[in-house]
Tab-separated table of C-alpha atoms in Angstrom:
chain	number	residue	atom	x	y	z
E	1	GLY	CA	6.904	77.313	58.368
E	2	THR	CA	7.280	81.072	58.713
E	3	ALA	CA	10.609	82.881	58.543
E	4	THR	CA	11.956	86.434	58.363
E	5	ALA	CA	14.627	87.646	55.980
E	6	VAL	CA	16.615	90.802	56.855
E	7	ILE	CA	18.379	92.664	54.041
E	8	THR	CA	20.875	95.394	55.009
E	9	GLY	CA	22.643	97.681	52.575
E	10	ILE	CA	26.475	97.835	52.505
E	11	ASN	CA	29.120	100.195	51.120
E	12	ASN	CA	27.332	103.067	49.372
E	13	TYR	CA	23.927	101.638	50.264
E	14	SER	CA	22.134	102.029	53.527
E	15	GLY	CA	18.890	100.847	54.988
E	16	THR	CA	17.356	97.675	56.172
E	17	ILE	CA	14.263	95.789	55.173
E	18	GLU	CA	12.654	92.852	56.920
E	19	LEU	CA	10.394	90.467	55.050
E	20	GLU	CA	8.338	87.727	56.618
E	21	PHE	CA	7.481	84.794	54.394
E	22	THR	CA	5.868	81.396	54.653
E	23	ILE	CA	7.008	78.174	53.048
E	24	ALA	CA	4.097	75.813	52.463
E	25	PRO	CA	4.512	72.114	53.201
E	26	ALA	CA	5.208	69.927	50.201
E	27	SER	CA	2.305	67.958	48.821
E	28	SER	CA	2.162	64.206	49.287
E	29	VAL	CA	0.316	61.363	47.591
E	30	ILE	CA	-0.923	57.936	48.675
E	31	THR	CA	-1.405	55.128	46.162
E	32	VAL	CA	-2.711	51.651	46.947
E	33	THR	CA	-2.248	48.541	44.823
E	34	PRO	CA	-4.550	46.758	44.131
E	35	ALA	CA	-7.588	48.991	44.587
E	36	THR	CA	-10.010	46.037	44.416
E	37	ILE	CA	-9.623	42.616	46.056
E	38	ALA	CA	-11.862	39.524	45.894
E	39	ILE	CA	-11.255	36.690	48.390
E	40	THR	CA	-13.188	33.911	50.078
E	41	LYS	CA	-13.989	33.679	53.765
E	42	GLY	CA	-10.822	32.717	55.669
E	43	GLN	CA	-8.502	33.714	52.815
E	44	LYS	CA	-5.808	36.399	53.148
E	45	ALA	CA	-4.668	39.006	50.632
E	46	THR	CA	-2.229	41.902	50.741
E	47	ALA	CA	-2.207	45.425	49.352
E	48	THR	CA	0.827	47.683	49.021
E	49	VAL	CA	0.796	51.354	50.034
E	50	THR	CA	3.098	53.862	48.361
E	51	TYR	CA	3.424	57.188	50.181
E	52	ASN	CA	5.880	60.028	49.586
E	53	GLY	CA	5.106	62.057	52.716
E	54	ASP	CA	6.399	62.087	56.275
E	55	GLY	CA	3.086	61.851	58.142
E	56	GLU	CA	1.744	58.750	59.879
E	57	LEU	CA	-0.209	56.217	57.797
E	58	SER	CA	-3.379	54.599	59.169
E	59	ILE	CA	-6.220	52.407	57.924
E	60	THR	CA	-9.889	52.011	58.796
E	61	THR	CA	-12.610	49.709	57.496
E	62	ASN	CA	-16.283	50.446	57.161
E	63	ASN	CA	-17.210	46.818	57.838
E	64	SER	CA	-15.120	44.963	60.417
E	65	GLU	CA	-17.622	42.066	60.285
E	66	VAL	CA	-16.423	41.283	56.726
E	67	VAL	CA	-12.666	41.910	56.895
E	68	ASN	CA	-9.848	42.189	59.373
E	69	ALA	CA	-7.185	44.592	58.051
E	70	VAL	CA	-3.736	45.178	59.577
E	71	LEU	CA	-1.192	47.782	58.424
E	72	ASN	CA	2.448	46.768	58.911
E	73	GLY	CA	4.817	49.335	57.415
E	74	ARG	CA	3.555	49.797	53.861
E	75	THR	CA	1.746	46.445	53.590
E	76	ILE	CA	-1.912	45.857	54.448
E	77	THR	CA	-2.848	42.258	55.272
E	78	ILE	CA	-6.542	41.625	54.755
E	79	THR	CA	-8.392	38.543	56.011
E	80	GLY	CA	-11.940	37.733	54.906
E	81	THR	CA	-14.016	36.965	58.011
E	82	ASN	CA	-17.559	36.868	56.565
E	83	ALA	CA	-19.195	37.167	53.164
E	84	GLY	CA	-19.884	40.749	52.115
E	85	THR	CA	-18.199	43.941	50.933
E	86	ALA	CA	-15.934	46.281	52.870
E	87	ILE	CA	-14.115	49.507	52.067
E	88	ILE	CA	-10.671	49.996	53.611
E	89	THR	CA	-9.566	53.638	53.757
E	90	VAL	CA	-5.854	54.486	53.828
E	91	SER	CA	-5.038	57.932	55.274
E	92	ALA	CA	-2.001	59.886	56.444
E	93	THR	CA	-1.575	62.813	58.806
E	94	ALA	CA	0.311	65.963	57.873
E	95	GLY	CA	3.997	65.606	58.634
E	96	SER	CA	6.634	68.162	59.538
E	97	ASN	CA	7.464	68.743	55.858
E	98	HIS	CA	4.425	67.443	53.975
E	99	ALA	CA	0.732	68.273	53.865
E	100	ALA	CA	-1.793	65.519	54.526
E	101	PRO	CA	-2.666	63.756	51.265
E	102	ALA	CA	-6.071	62.708	50.014
E	103	SER	CA	-7.038	59.281	51.346
E	104	LYS	CA	-7.333	56.218	49.097
E	105	THR	CA	-9.666	53.239	49.332
E	106	ILE	CA	-9.565	49.513	48.678
E	107	THR	CA	-12.812	47.688	47.910
E	108	VAL	CA	-12.795	44.141	49.280
E	109	VAL	CA	-15.418	41.558	48.299
E	110	VAL	CA	-15.467	38.444	50.462
E	111	TYR	CA	-17.276	35.384	49.157
E	112	GLY	CA	-18.588	32.684	51.475
E	113	ALA	CA	-16.537	29.539	51.995
E	114	PRO	CA	-16.883	27.163	49.073
E	115	THR	CA	-19.161	24.196	49.533
E	116	LYS	CA	-17.960	20.697	48.773
E	117	PRO	CA	-19.107	19.721	45.286
E	118	THR	CA	-20.196	16.131	44.768
E	119	ILE	CA	-19.823	14.363	41.432
E	120	THR	CA	-21.477	11.027	40.787
E	121	VAL	CA	-20.106	8.990	37.905
E	122	THR	CA	-22.041	6.259	36.126
E	123	ASN	CA	-20.847	3.733	33.602
E	124	ALA	CA	-22.307	3.128	30.135
E	125	ASP	CA	-24.946	0.825	31.661
E	126	GLY	CA	-26.197	3.694	33.853
E	127	ASN	CA	-25.146	2.007	37.112
E	128	VAL	CA	-23.850	4.172	39.960
E	129	ALA	CA	-20.593	3.155	41.656
E	130	SER	CA	-20.496	1.751	45.143
E	131	GLY	CA	-17.035	3.131	46.040
E	132	THR	CA	-16.581	6.642	47.457
E	133	TRP	CA	-13.309	8.589	47.828
E	134	SER	CA	-12.752	11.917	49.577
E	135	ARG	CA	-9.879	14.384	49.380
E	136	LYS	CA	-9.844	18.033	50.489
E	137	ASP	CA	-13.049	19.804	49.314
E	138	LEU	CA	-14.143	17.314	46.651
E	139	SER	CA	-16.039	14.079	47.132
E	140	ILE	CA	-16.289	11.790	44.095
E	141	THR	CA	-18.514	8.752	43.807
E	142	ILE	CA	-17.750	6.395	40.917
E	143	GLY	CA	-20.553	4.123	39.790
E	144	GLY	CA	-21.075	1.028	37.770
E	145	SER	CA	-20.224	-2.590	37.896
E	146	GLY	CA	-17.858	-4.748	35.990
E	147	SER	CA	-14.283	-5.828	35.901
E	148	ASP	CA	-12.881	-3.424	33.300
E	149	VAL	CA	-13.759	0.076	34.546
E	150	GLY	CA	-11.177	2.813	33.846
E	151	TYR	CA	-10.739	6.391	34.985
E	152	GLU	CA	-8.105	8.966	35.900
E	153	TYR	CA	-7.941	11.049	39.060
E	154	SER	CA	-5.778	13.847	40.409
E	155	TYR	CA	-5.540	15.507	43.791
E	156	ASP	CA	-3.764	18.603	42.516
E	157	GLY	CA	-4.888	18.921	38.860
E	158	GLU	CA	-1.339	18.276	37.635
E	159	THR	CA	-0.357	14.714	38.553
E	160	TRP	CA	-2.832	12.137	37.240
E	161	THR	CA	-3.263	8.493	38.223
E	162	ASP	CA	-4.926	5.876	35.994
E	163	TYR	CA	-7.172	3.209	37.447
E	164	THR	CA	-8.545	0.216	35.609
E	165	GLY	CA	-10.245	-2.653	37.386
E	166	ALA	CA	-13.341	-3.873	39.100
E	167	ILE	CA	-15.711	-1.724	41.083
């Protein structure tokens, strides 16, 4: 802001001088972490905004068909809505004590929803299994014939179950 200082002499000094001066607003900076995000369609991710000013933060996206972005305090929640790339811009207005900072961007790449892979297993004789099991996004078909067929399976990649028997 602008202010005026008045200096008046005392004792053996006389006179007055008025000086007008301006105090510039403090600078401010926005940082965003992470600056690049990769997600799949339907997945959510968050980014954190650090800002040392007193202006109002806001966000915009250049591609609302690809992402939905919501600013809540200093956290941006990003949801992938379609495959593609979007740029989210984080900005702030000038505040009462701080100048408006340069805006920052987040690049978001959204990949399409994964397709269900199918794995067909055959035994040493080259026969394909007749049983089929499904769980989540993976369908496995185990093939062969016989009474002493063995394999392991896991639904989470950590806990494994052994199976030995007839198909």
